[in-house]
Amino acid sequence: MNPLEPPPPYTTSDPSPARIFASSFNSRGAPPVYSSPHTFPIGRCAVDPFVTVAQIKGHLALLHAFAELKTSVEANNFAEVPHVPAEKKQRWVWFVGLAVERFEKWCIALSKCGARAVLPPVDVLMVWHAYSLNPAWYAEDCLRDEMLAALRVTGNGIASSLGPRLVDLISNPPSENRINTWFDLTSTPFDCFEFASQTSTRGIACPKCQVINHVPTIEFLSAYLTANGTGYLQQTFSVQCAEPSCRHEITGDGLGLRKLVNDLTRETKGISDLLAGTVHTSTNIRNVKHAASIKAAMLRDATLKRPGSKTGVVFRDAVYADLVMERARYKMDTLKACLTATMEDDGGHLINRILSAYVDDKMFSVDLILRQVSFVAKMHDLQWTKPGFFDSPEDETALQHVIVRYHAFLDLMSSSPASFFVPTLDIDLAWHTHQLMAENYAKDTMKYIGRFIDHDDLIEEHKLANAFVITCRAWKTRFGIQYTHCGCPLPSDTIGQRLSRLARPISLAPSRDPSYLIPQDRAHLRAATHPSDHNAVYRQKRDAASGRVAEVQHDPAVLVPVLI
C-alpha cells in the first residue's frame, strides 16, 4: 500500500457484516449484570471459549513474576561480575541474553533426558513465554529440530498448568525437588542471579575451521557502553579464532552463515533437513513438499550446487558445506545474493524471512532477546498483574469481557481473510494466553479461521496506522459498536502521521449499548481497549466513595498488528 494513500475499504466474505456478536446483544436499555456467553460465534460455528478466566489469571501471574524479575535485575549492580553495564536497560539486555543461554541449555538437556514436568526458573520461563508468542516460529522449530521436540511436550505441560496451580508455583519459593531437578538437568544453579554471577564464557565453533572457542560473555560487556562493542551478546560481536592456523574473525553473521550453509548442504532426508521459515505455512503447518521445493530451487545455483568426483561419488555433507562457505567467501551477503537469484520476482520476502532465522549459532529461529517487548510493562501499568487484582467477582468481570472481545476478534478475522487487523491490549492478553497453549492454538485457528494466525510485531508504522483504521471500521461494520472505548481518536487519514496524543480522564458516563462487547463503565476496563502497543501510563486509585478512578497518559502509538 502506498503510504500516501488512504486505507482501502473493509470488505468481508460474510453476507451479514452488520450482525451483532450474539442475538441477545440487540436489546436496548441499561447494561445487564455482566455474564459471559457460554459459546461464541466464529464464522458459522459456535465454539466453547478457547481461554478461561483462570488461565488468564495464571498468565497475568507469569507477567507479574517477569516484571518483578526485571525490577530486581535493574536494582542489582552485580558488583561481583566484571564489566556489567551500569545503565539499567543495558544491564537488563545482558541479563536476558544470559537467560536465553540457559534456556538453550535446558532445551538441550530435555532433548537428552526427555520432557520433565518440573517448572524451570522464572528467567527461563520468561524466554519460553517470549518464544511461544512467536507461534509460527515456535511450531516450526519444534517440528524441524529434533532437539526441540521435548520442549514442545514440556511446554504443553506448562501451558496445562495455567491457572491456580501455576499461580501457586510461581508465587512461593521453589521446592527442593524443583531446585535439584533443574541442577541435575542443566548443571546450573536454580537461582538466576547466581547463574549470572558465575557465567563468563560460551563455547562456539569457528565457522571456518570448526574449532571450539570459549568466548567470554562478560569480558566484552563493557563494550555495551561504547560504539564498537565486541561481546557475544552484542550485535557487533567479533572474536578471533583461537586456532593458530586459522585466526578467522568470528562474528554473529558468520555463525549464522555456517548454520544456514549446514542446513542447505545437508542431504534432504526428512523435515529436520529443511530450511527454517519454509516448512510452516498459514494453511499447512507441516508443508514439507513446499519447503523441499524451495531448498531444491536454491541448490540449482552454481555456487550452491553439490559437486561430484569424476567417478561419480558425491561429496559428503561436511565437505560440501565447507566448499559452499569458501565459495561464499564466508560472507552472508554473498550467499544471500546467490539465494535471491534463484527466487522469482516476489521471492524477496521469503528470502528475508529465511535469513532472519540465521543470525547466530543458536537452535532457535527467532531472536529471543529482541522479542522481550513491552507488553509486560503495559499490563503492569494497568495494574492487571498485581496479585489479587481480579479476586473479587466484580473485578473478574474485566477478564470475562477480555474473553468475549478476543473471540469477536477471531470472528472478525474469519470474516475477512485478506485483511490485516490490530488487537487492543485486552484482546492481546487473551490472544497471548491462547498462544501459550501451542497445540490448542494451532488446532483452533486452523479449524475455525481456516488458517494459522501468526503474531508479528515488526511492522512498518504507516501499515500499523492503516491497519488500525481498517480494524475500527471493520469492527463497527460487523458488530455495530465502536472498537475502542478509551477516548483515543482514530489516526488521521493522512497516512504516516503518528496517532494523536490525548490526556484526559476516561469518561464514566453510562453506555446506551448493552452489547457484551461494550465494557462496563469502569476505567480499568476501558483503558485496556487501547491498541496493543499503545504506550499508556495508567494511574489508579481506590477510595470508598468513587471506586476506581483512572487517568491515561497517551504516548505516540506503536501498534502490534495481526500478520495474516
Coordinates of C-alpha atoms in Angstrom, one line a residue:
M1 CA 0.0 0.0 0.0
N2 CA 1.2 3.5 -0.9
P3 CA 1.8 5.3 2.5
L4 CA 0.3 8.5 1.0
E5 CA -3.0 6.8 0.0
P6 CA -5.9 6.4 2.4
P7 CA -6.6 2.9 3.7
P8 CA -8.7 0.6 1.5
P9 CA -12.3 0.0 2.4
Y10 CA -13.0 -3.0 4.6
T11 CA -14.5 -6.0 2.8
T12 CA -16.0 -9.1 4.3
S13 CA -16.9 -12.5 3.0
D14 CA -19.8 -12.7 5.4
P15 CA -23.2 -11.8 3.8
S16 CA -24.3 -10.2 7.0
P17 CA -21.5 -7.9 8.1
A18 CA -23.7 -5.8 10.4
R19 CA -24.7 -8.7 12.7
I20 CA -24.2 -8.4 16.4
F21 CA -21.9 -10.9 18.2
A22 CA -24.9 -12.6 19.9
S23 CA -28.6 -12.3 19.4
S24 CA -29.1 -11.1 23.0
F25 CA -26.9 -8.0 22.1
N26 CA -29.8 -6.4 20.1
S27 CA -31.8 -5.3 23.1
R28 CA -31.7 -1.7 24.3
G29 CA -31.5 -0.3 27.7
A30 CA -29.1 -0.3 30.6
P31 CA -26.4 -3.0 30.5
P32 CA -27.3 -6.1 32.4
V33 CA -25.2 -7.5 35.2
Y34 CA -22.3 -8.8 33.2
S35 CA -22.2 -12.5 32.4
S36 CA -20.2 -14.0 29.6
P37 CA -21.8 -16.1 26.9
H38 CA -21.3 -19.9 27.1
T39 CA -20.4 -20.1 23.4
F40 CA -19.0 -17.7 20.9
P41 CA -19.7 -17.4 17.1
I42 CA -16.6 -17.6 14.9
G43 CA -17.7 -17.6 11.3
R44 CA -20.6 -20.1 11.0
C45 CA -19.6 -22.1 14.1
A46 CA -20.4 -21.7 17.8
V47 CA -17.3 -22.6 19.9
D48 CA -16.6 -23.1 23.5
P49 CA -14.1 -20.4 24.9
F50 CA -10.5 -21.0 23.9
V51 CA -9.3 -19.4 27.1
T52 CA -10.7 -19.2 30.6
V53 CA -10.6 -16.6 33.3
A54 CA -8.4 -18.9 35.4
Q55 CA -5.9 -19.3 32.5
I56 CA -5.7 -15.5 32.0
K57 CA -5.1 -15.1 35.8
G58 CA -2.3 -17.6 35.5
H59 CA -0.8 -15.8 32.6
L60 CA -1.0 -12.5 34.5
A61 CA 0.8 -14.1 37.4
L62 CA 3.6 -15.0 35.0
L63 CA 3.7 -11.4 33.7
H64 CA 3.9 -10.2 37.3
A65 CA 6.8 -12.5 38.0
F66 CA 8.6 -11.2 34.9
A67 CA 8.0 -7.6 35.9
E68 CA 9.4 -8.3 39.4
L69 CA 12.4 -10.0 37.9
K70 CA 13.2 -7.0 35.8
T71 CA 12.9 -4.7 38.8
S72 CA 15.3 -6.9 40.7
V73 CA 17.8 -7.0 37.9
E74 CA 17.7 -3.3 37.5
A75 CA 18.2 -2.8 41.2
N76 CA 21.2 -5.2 41.4
N77 CA 24.6 -3.8 40.3
F78 CA 26.2 -7.3 40.1
A79 CA 29.3 -5.9 41.8
E80 CA 31.0 -9.3 41.7
V81 CA 30.7 -9.5 37.9
P82 CA 33.3 -7.5 35.9
H83 CA 32.2 -5.0 33.3
V84 CA 28.4 -5.3 33.8
P85 CA 26.8 -2.3 32.2
A86 CA 25.9 0.5 34.6
E87 CA 22.8 1.6 32.7
K88 CA 19.7 -0.3 33.7
K89 CA 18.3 -1.0 30.3
Q90 CA 21.6 -2.4 29.0
R91 CA 22.0 -4.5 32.2
W92 CA 18.6 -6.0 31.5
V93 CA 19.6 -6.8 27.9
W94 CA 22.7 -8.6 29.2
F95 CA 20.6 -10.5 31.8
V96 CA 18.0 -11.6 29.2
G97 CA 20.9 -12.7 26.9
L98 CA 22.1 -15.0 29.7
A99 CA 18.6 -16.2 30.3
V100 CA 18.4 -17.2 26.6
E101 CA 21.8 -19.0 27.1
R102 CA 20.4 -21.2 29.8
F103 CA 17.1 -21.7 28.1
E104 CA 19.2 -23.3 25.4
K105 CA 20.9 -25.4 27.9
W106 CA 17.5 -26.5 29.2
C107 CA 16.3 -27.4 25.7
I108 CA 19.4 -29.5 25.0
A109 CA 19.0 -31.3 28.4
L110 CA 15.4 -32.0 27.7
S111 CA 16.3 -33.5 24.3
K112 CA 18.7 -35.9 26.0
C113 CA 16.6 -36.8 29.1
G114 CA 13.0 -36.4 27.8
A115 CA 10.3 -34.0 28.9
R116 CA 10.1 -33.1 32.6
A117 CA 7.1 -32.0 34.4
V118 CA 9.0 -29.5 36.6
L119 CA 8.7 -25.8 36.2
P120 CA 12.0 -24.1 35.3
P121 CA 13.3 -20.9 37.0
V122 CA 11.5 -17.6 36.2
D123 CA 14.1 -16.3 33.8
V124 CA 13.9 -19.5 31.7
L125 CA 10.1 -19.3 31.9
M126 CA 10.3 -15.7 30.6
V127 CA 12.2 -16.9 27.5
W128 CA 9.8 -19.8 26.9
H129 CA 7.0 -17.3 27.1
A130 CA 8.6 -15.0 24.5
Y131 CA 9.2 -17.9 22.2
S132 CA 5.6 -19.1 22.5
L133 CA 4.4 -15.7 21.5
N134 CA 6.0 -16.2 18.1
P135 CA 3.7 -19.1 17.4
A136 CA 4.7 -19.9 13.8
W137 CA 8.4 -20.0 14.5
Y138 CA 7.9 -21.9 17.7
A139 CA 5.7 -24.5 16.0
E140 CA 8.1 -24.9 13.1
D141 CA 11.2 -25.1 15.2
C142 CA 9.7 -27.8 17.3
L143 CA 9.0 -29.8 14.1
R144 CA 12.3 -29.2 12.3
D145 CA 14.7 -29.6 15.2
E146 CA 14.7 -32.9 17.0
M147 CA 16.4 -31.2 20.0
L148 CA 13.3 -29.1 20.5
A149 CA 10.7 -31.9 20.3
A150 CA 10.9 -32.4 24.1
L151 CA 10.5 -28.7 24.6
R152 CA 7.1 -28.9 22.8
V153 CA 5.9 -31.6 25.2
T154 CA 7.2 -29.8 28.2
G155 CA 5.7 -26.5 27.0
N156 CA 2.4 -28.2 26.7
G157 CA 2.7 -29.3 30.3
I158 CA 3.5 -25.7 31.4
A159 CA 0.5 -24.4 29.5
S160 CA -1.8 -27.0 31.0
S161 CA -0.9 -25.7 34.5
L162 CA -2.1 -22.2 33.6
G163 CA -4.5 -21.3 36.5
P164 CA -4.3 -21.6 40.3
R165 CA -1.6 -24.3 40.2
L166 CA 0.8 -22.1 38.2
V167 CA 0.0 -19.1 40.4
D168 CA 0.9 -21.2 43.5
L169 CA 4.1 -22.5 41.9
I170 CA 5.5 -19.1 40.9
S171 CA 4.2 -17.2 44.0
N172 CA 6.0 -19.5 46.5
P173 CA 9.7 -20.4 47.0
P174 CA 10.8 -23.3 44.8
S175 CA 10.7 -26.8 46.3
E176 CA 13.9 -28.7 47.0
N177 CA 12.8 -31.2 44.3
R178 CA 12.3 -28.4 41.7
I179 CA 15.8 -26.9 42.5
N180 CA 17.5 -30.3 42.4
T181 CA 15.8 -31.4 39.2
W182 CA 16.9 -28.2 37.5
F183 CA 20.5 -28.6 38.6
D184 CA 20.5 -32.3 37.5
L185 CA 19.2 -31.3 34.1
T186 CA 21.4 -28.3 33.3
S187 CA 24.3 -28.3 35.8
T188 CA 23.5 -24.7 36.6
P189 CA 22.1 -23.2 39.8
F190 CA 18.4 -22.7 40.0
D191 CA 18.8 -19.1 41.2
C192 CA 19.2 -16.9 38.1
F193 CA 21.3 -14.3 39.9
E194 CA 23.7 -16.9 41.0
F195 CA 23.9 -18.2 37.4
A196 CA 24.6 -14.7 36.1
S197 CA 27.4 -14.2 38.6
Q198 CA 29.1 -17.4 37.6
T199 CA 28.7 -17.4 33.8
S200 CA 31.5 -15.9 31.8
T201 CA 32.0 -18.0 28.6
R202 CA 30.2 -19.7 25.8
G203 CA 31.7 -22.4 23.6
I204 CA 31.3 -21.6 19.9
A205 CA 32.6 -23.4 16.8
C206 CA 34.6 -21.3 14.4
P207 CA 32.5 -21.2 11.2
K208 CA 35.7 -21.7 9.1
C209 CA 37.7 -24.3 10.8
Q210 CA 35.1 -25.6 13.3
V211 CA 37.5 -25.5 16.3
I212 CA 35.6 -24.8 19.5
N213 CA 36.4 -21.5 21.0
H214 CA 35.3 -20.5 24.5
V215 CA 34.2 -16.9 24.1
P216 CA 33.9 -14.7 27.2
T217 CA 30.4 -13.1 27.5
I218 CA 31.2 -11.0 30.5
E219 CA 34.6 -9.7 29.3
F220 CA 33.1 -7.9 26.4
L221 CA 30.1 -6.5 28.3
S222 CA 31.9 -3.2 28.9
A223 CA 31.5 -2.6 25.2
Y224 CA 27.8 -2.0 25.7
L225 CA 28.9 1.4 26.8
T226 CA 30.9 2.1 23.6
A227 CA 30.0 2.3 19.9
N228 CA 32.1 -0.7 18.9
G229 CA 31.4 -3.5 21.5
T230 CA 32.5 -7.0 20.6
G231 CA 31.0 -9.3 23.2
Y232 CA 29.0 -12.3 22.2
L233 CA 25.8 -10.7 23.5
Q234 CA 26.3 -7.7 21.3
Q235 CA 25.2 -7.1 17.8
T236 CA 28.8 -6.3 16.8
F237 CA 30.2 -9.5 18.3
S238 CA 33.7 -10.3 17.0
V239 CA 36.5 -12.5 18.2
Q240 CA 39.5 -14.2 16.5
C241 CA 39.6 -17.9 16.2
A242 CA 42.0 -19.4 18.8
E243 CA 43.4 -21.9 16.3
P244 CA 46.8 -20.6 15.2
S245 CA 46.4 -21.9 11.7
C246 CA 43.0 -20.2 11.3
R247 CA 42.7 -16.9 13.1
H248 CA 39.4 -16.3 11.3
E249 CA 37.4 -13.4 12.6
I250 CA 34.3 -14.9 14.1
T251 CA 31.1 -12.8 14.1
G252 CA 27.4 -13.3 14.6
D253 CA 27.0 -13.0 10.9
G254 CA 29.5 -15.8 10.3
L255 CA 27.9 -18.1 12.9
G256 CA 24.5 -17.6 11.3
L257 CA 26.0 -18.3 7.8
R258 CA 27.5 -21.6 9.0
K259 CA 24.2 -22.6 10.4
L260 CA 22.4 -21.8 7.1
V261 CA 25.0 -23.5 5.0
N262 CA 24.8 -26.6 7.1
D263 CA 21.0 -26.7 6.5
L264 CA 21.4 -26.0 2.8
T265 CA 24.0 -28.6 2.1
R266 CA 22.6 -31.4 4.3
E267 CA 21.0 -34.1 2.2
T268 CA 17.3 -33.8 2.4
K269 CA 16.0 -37.0 4.1
G270 CA 13.4 -35.6 6.4
I271 CA 11.9 -32.4 7.9
S272 CA 14.9 -31.7 10.0
D273 CA 17.0 -31.1 6.8
L274 CA 14.7 -28.3 5.5
L275 CA 15.3 -24.6 5.9
A276 CA 13.8 -22.5 8.7
G277 CA 10.9 -20.3 7.6
T278 CA 9.8 -22.7 4.8
V279 CA 8.0 -25.6 6.5
H280 CA 5.2 -23.8 8.4
T281 CA 2.7 -22.0 6.2
S282 CA -0.6 -20.4 7.1
T283 CA -2.6 -23.2 5.6
N284 CA -0.3 -26.2 6.3
I285 CA 1.7 -26.3 9.4
R286 CA 3.8 -29.2 8.1
N287 CA 4.3 -28.2 4.4
V288 CA 7.3 -30.5 3.7
K289 CA 6.7 -30.5 0.0
H290 CA 6.7 -26.7 -0.2
A291 CA 9.9 -26.5 1.9
A292 CA 11.7 -29.2 -0.1
S293 CA 10.9 -27.4 -3.4
I294 CA 12.3 -24.1 -2.1
K295 CA 15.6 -25.8 -1.0
A296 CA 15.9 -27.7 -4.3
A297 CA 15.4 -24.4 -6.3
M298 CA 18.2 -22.7 -4.2
L299 CA 20.6 -25.6 -4.8
R300 CA 20.4 -25.2 -8.5
D301 CA 22.5 -22.0 -8.2
A302 CA 26.1 -22.7 -9.5
T303 CA 27.6 -21.5 -6.2
L304 CA 25.4 -23.9 -4.2
K305 CA 25.4 -27.0 -6.5
R306 CA 26.9 -30.1 -4.9
P307 CA 29.9 -31.2 -6.9
G308 CA 30.8 -34.8 -7.7
S309 CA 34.1 -36.5 -8.5
K310 CA 35.0 -38.0 -11.8
T311 CA 34.0 -41.4 -10.5
G312 CA 30.5 -40.1 -9.7
V313 CA 31.0 -40.2 -5.9
V314 CA 29.0 -37.3 -4.3
F315 CA 30.8 -35.1 -1.8
R316 CA 30.0 -35.7 1.9
D317 CA 27.8 -33.1 3.5
A318 CA 30.6 -31.7 5.7
V319 CA 32.9 -31.3 2.7
Y320 CA 30.1 -29.8 0.7
A321 CA 29.3 -27.3 3.4
D322 CA 33.0 -26.2 3.7
L323 CA 33.1 -25.7 -0.1
V324 CA 30.0 -23.5 -0.1
M325 CA 31.4 -21.5 2.8
E326 CA 34.5 -20.9 0.8
R327 CA 32.5 -20.0 -2.4
A328 CA 30.5 -17.5 -0.3
R329 CA 33.8 -16.0 1.0
Y330 CA 32.4 -16.6 4.5
K331 CA 30.0 -13.6 4.0
M332 CA 26.2 -13.8 4.4
D333 CA 25.7 -11.1 1.8
T334 CA 27.4 -13.1 -0.8
L335 CA 25.3 -16.2 -0.1
K336 CA 22.1 -14.0 0.1
A337 CA 22.8 -12.7 -3.5
C338 CA 23.0 -16.3 -4.7
L339 CA 19.8 -17.3 -3.0
T340 CA 17.9 -14.3 -4.2
A341 CA 18.9 -15.1 -7.8
T342 CA 17.2 -18.5 -7.5
M343 CA 13.9 -17.0 -6.5
E344 CA 11.2 -15.5 -8.6
D345 CA 10.4 -11.7 -8.6
D346 CA 8.3 -12.0 -5.5
G347 CA 10.7 -14.1 -3.5
G348 CA 12.4 -11.3 -1.6
H349 CA 10.1 -11.6 1.4
L350 CA 10.7 -15.3 1.6
I351 CA 14.5 -14.9 1.5
N352 CA 14.3 -12.2 4.2
R353 CA 12.2 -14.5 6.4
I354 CA 14.6 -17.4 5.9
L355 CA 17.7 -15.3 6.7
S356 CA 16.1 -13.8 9.8
A357 CA 16.3 -17.3 11.3
Y358 CA 20.1 -17.5 10.7
V359 CA 21.6 -14.6 12.7
D360 CA 23.6 -16.6 15.2
D361 CA 24.5 -20.2 16.2
K362 CA 21.6 -20.9 18.4
M363 CA 19.0 -23.6 17.6
F364 CA 16.1 -21.0 17.7
S365 CA 14.9 -19.3 14.6
V366 CA 13.8 -16.1 16.4
D367 CA 15.9 -13.6 18.4
L368 CA 14.5 -14.2 21.9
I369 CA 16.4 -11.2 23.3
L370 CA 14.7 -8.8 20.9
R371 CA 11.3 -10.4 21.5
Q372 CA 11.3 -9.2 25.1
V373 CA 8.8 -6.5 24.2
S374 CA 6.9 -4.0 26.3
F375 CA 3.6 -5.9 26.8
V376 CA 4.6 -6.9 30.3
A377 CA 5.1 -3.3 31.2
K378 CA 1.7 -2.3 29.8
M379 CA -0.1 -4.9 31.8
H380 CA 1.9 -3.8 34.8
D381 CA 1.0 -0.2 34.2
L382 CA -2.7 -1.1 34.1
Q383 CA -2.1 -2.9 37.4
W384 CA -3.6 -6.0 35.9
T385 CA -0.6 -8.1 37.0
K386 CA -1.0 -7.1 40.6
P387 CA -1.7 -10.1 42.8
G388 CA -5.3 -10.2 43.9
F389 CA -6.4 -7.5 41.4
F390 CA -9.1 -9.8 39.9
D391 CA -10.0 -11.7 43.1
S392 CA -13.5 -10.2 43.5
P393 CA -16.4 -11.2 41.2
E394 CA -16.8 -7.6 40.2
D395 CA -13.1 -7.3 39.2
E396 CA -13.3 -10.6 37.4
T397 CA -15.8 -9.1 35.0
A398 CA -12.9 -7.5 33.2
L399 CA -11.4 -10.9 32.3
Q400 CA -14.8 -12.2 31.1
H401 CA -15.0 -9.1 28.9
V402 CA -11.5 -9.8 27.6
I403 CA -12.6 -13.3 26.5
V404 CA -15.7 -12.0 24.7
R405 CA -13.7 -9.4 22.8
Y406 CA -11.0 -11.9 21.8
H407 CA -13.5 -14.3 20.3
A408 CA -15.1 -11.4 18.5
F409 CA -11.7 -10.5 17.1
L410 CA -11.2 -14.1 15.9
D411 CA -14.7 -13.9 14.3
L412 CA -13.6 -10.7 12.6
M413 CA -10.5 -12.4 11.2
S414 CA -12.6 -15.3 9.9
S415 CA -14.9 -12.9 8.0
S416 CA -12.1 -11.3 6.0
P417 CA -9.1 -13.5 5.3
A418 CA -7.3 -10.8 3.3
S419 CA -7.5 -8.1 6.0
F420 CA -4.8 -7.0 8.5
F421 CA -6.2 -6.3 11.9
V422 CA -4.8 -4.7 15.1
P423 CA -5.6 -6.0 18.5
T424 CA -6.2 -3.9 21.6
L425 CA -4.4 -4.5 24.9
D426 CA -7.2 -6.6 26.4
I427 CA -7.6 -8.7 23.2
D428 CA -3.9 -9.2 23.0
L429 CA -3.8 -10.5 26.6
A430 CA -6.3 -13.3 25.7
W431 CA -4.5 -13.8 22.4
H432 CA -1.2 -14.3 24.1
T433 CA -2.8 -16.7 26.6
H434 CA -4.2 -18.8 23.8
Q435 CA -0.7 -18.9 22.1
L436 CA 0.9 -20.3 25.2
M437 CA -1.3 -23.4 24.6
A438 CA 0.6 -24.0 21.4
E439 CA -1.1 -27.2 20.2
N440 CA -4.6 -26.0 21.0
Y441 CA -3.8 -22.6 19.4
A442 CA -2.8 -24.3 16.1
K443 CA -5.8 -26.6 16.0
D444 CA -8.3 -23.9 17.0
T445 CA -7.1 -21.3 14.4
M446 CA -6.8 -23.8 11.6
K447 CA -10.3 -25.3 12.3
Y448 CA -12.3 -22.2 12.9
I449 CA -10.4 -19.5 11.0
G450 CA -9.2 -21.6 8.2
R451 CA -5.5 -20.7 8.6
F452 CA -2.8 -20.4 11.2
I453 CA -2.7 -16.9 12.6
D454 CA 0.8 -15.8 13.3
H455 CA 1.8 -12.9 15.6
D456 CA 4.2 -10.4 14.1
D457 CA 5.4 -7.2 15.9
L458 CA 7.8 -5.9 13.3
I459 CA 5.6 -3.9 11.1
E460 CA 6.1 -0.5 9.5
E461 CA 4.4 2.4 11.2
H462 CA 2.3 3.5 8.3
K463 CA 0.9 0.0 7.8
L464 CA 0.0 -0.1 11.5
A465 CA -1.9 3.2 11.3
N466 CA -3.7 1.9 8.2
A467 CA -4.5 -1.4 9.8
F468 CA -5.9 0.2 12.9
V469 CA -8.2 2.4 10.9
I470 CA -9.4 -0.7 9.0
T471 CA -9.9 -2.7 12.2
C472 CA -12.0 0.1 13.7
R473 CA -14.2 0.3 10.6
A474 CA -14.5 -3.5 10.3
W475 CA -15.5 -3.9 13.9
K476 CA -18.1 -1.2 13.7
T477 CA -19.5 -2.7 10.5
R478 CA -19.6 -6.2 11.8
F479 CA -20.8 -5.6 15.4
G480 CA -22.4 -2.2 15.2
I481 CA -20.3 -0.7 18.1
Q482 CA -17.0 1.1 18.3
Y483 CA -13.8 -0.9 18.7
T484 CA -12.0 1.2 21.4
H485 CA -13.6 2.8 24.5
C486 CA -10.6 4.6 25.9
G487 CA -11.3 8.0 24.4
C488 CA -8.5 7.8 21.8
P489 CA -9.1 9.4 18.5
L490 CA -8.6 7.4 15.3
P491 CA -5.4 8.1 13.4
S492 CA -5.5 10.9 10.9
D493 CA -6.4 9.9 7.4
T494 CA -3.1 11.4 6.4
I495 CA -1.1 8.2 6.4
G496 CA 2.3 8.3 8.1
Q497 CA 1.3 10.6 10.9
R498 CA 1.6 9.1 14.4
L499 CA -1.6 8.6 16.4
S500 CA -2.7 11.7 18.2
R501 CA -2.0 12.2 21.8
L502 CA -4.8 12.7 24.3
A503 CA -4.6 13.1 28.0
R504 CA -7.9 13.3 29.9
P505 CA -9.8 11.3 32.4
I506 CA -11.8 8.4 30.9
S507 CA -15.5 9.2 30.8
L508 CA -17.6 7.1 33.1
A509 CA -20.9 8.1 31.5
P510 CA -23.2 5.1 31.2
S511 CA -23.4 3.4 27.9
R512 CA -26.6 3.0 25.9
D513 CA -25.4 -0.1 24.1
P514 CA -25.9 -3.3 26.2
S515 CA -23.7 -5.5 24.0
Y516 CA -21.4 -7.9 25.7
L517 CA -18.7 -6.3 23.6
I518 CA -19.0 -3.0 25.4
P519 CA -17.0 -2.8 28.6
Q520 CA -18.7 -1.9 31.8
D521 CA -18.4 1.7 32.9
R522 CA -15.2 1.1 34.8
A523 CA -12.0 2.9 33.9
H524 CA -9.6 -0.1 34.0
L525 CA -11.8 -1.9 31.5
R526 CA -11.9 1.0 29.1
A527 CA -8.1 1.6 29.4
A528 CA -7.4 -1.9 28.3
T529 CA -9.1 -1.2 24.9
H530 CA -6.1 0.8 23.7
P531 CA -4.4 -0.6 20.6
S532 CA -2.0 -3.3 21.8
D533 CA 1.3 -1.4 21.6
H534 CA -0.2 1.9 22.7
N535 CA 2.1 3.1 25.5
A536 CA -0.2 4.0 28.3
V537 CA 0.8 5.1 31.8
Y538 CA -2.1 4.1 34.0
R539 CA -2.5 5.6 37.4
Q540 CA -5.2 4.0 39.5
K541 CA -6.5 4.8 43.0
R542 CA -9.3 3.3 45.1
D543 CA -11.5 5.2 47.6
A544 CA -14.7 4.2 49.2
A545 CA -16.8 6.9 47.6
S546 CA -15.9 6.7 44.0
G547 CA -14.3 3.3 43.5
R548 CA -11.7 3.2 40.7
V549 CA -10.5 6.5 39.2
A550 CA -8.1 6.4 36.3
E551 CA -6.0 8.7 34.2
V552 CA -4.4 7.6 31.0
Q553 CA -1.3 9.5 29.7
H554 CA -1.0 8.7 26.0
D555 CA 2.3 8.4 24.2
P556 CA 2.6 8.2 20.4
A557 CA 1.1 4.8 19.5
V558 CA 3.1 2.0 18.1
L559 CA 0.7 -0.8 17.3
V560 CA 1.1 -4.6 17.2
P561 CA -0.9 -5.9 14.3
V562 CA -2.1 -9.3 13.2
L563 CA 0.0 -10.6 10.3
I564 CA -2.3 -12.6 8.0

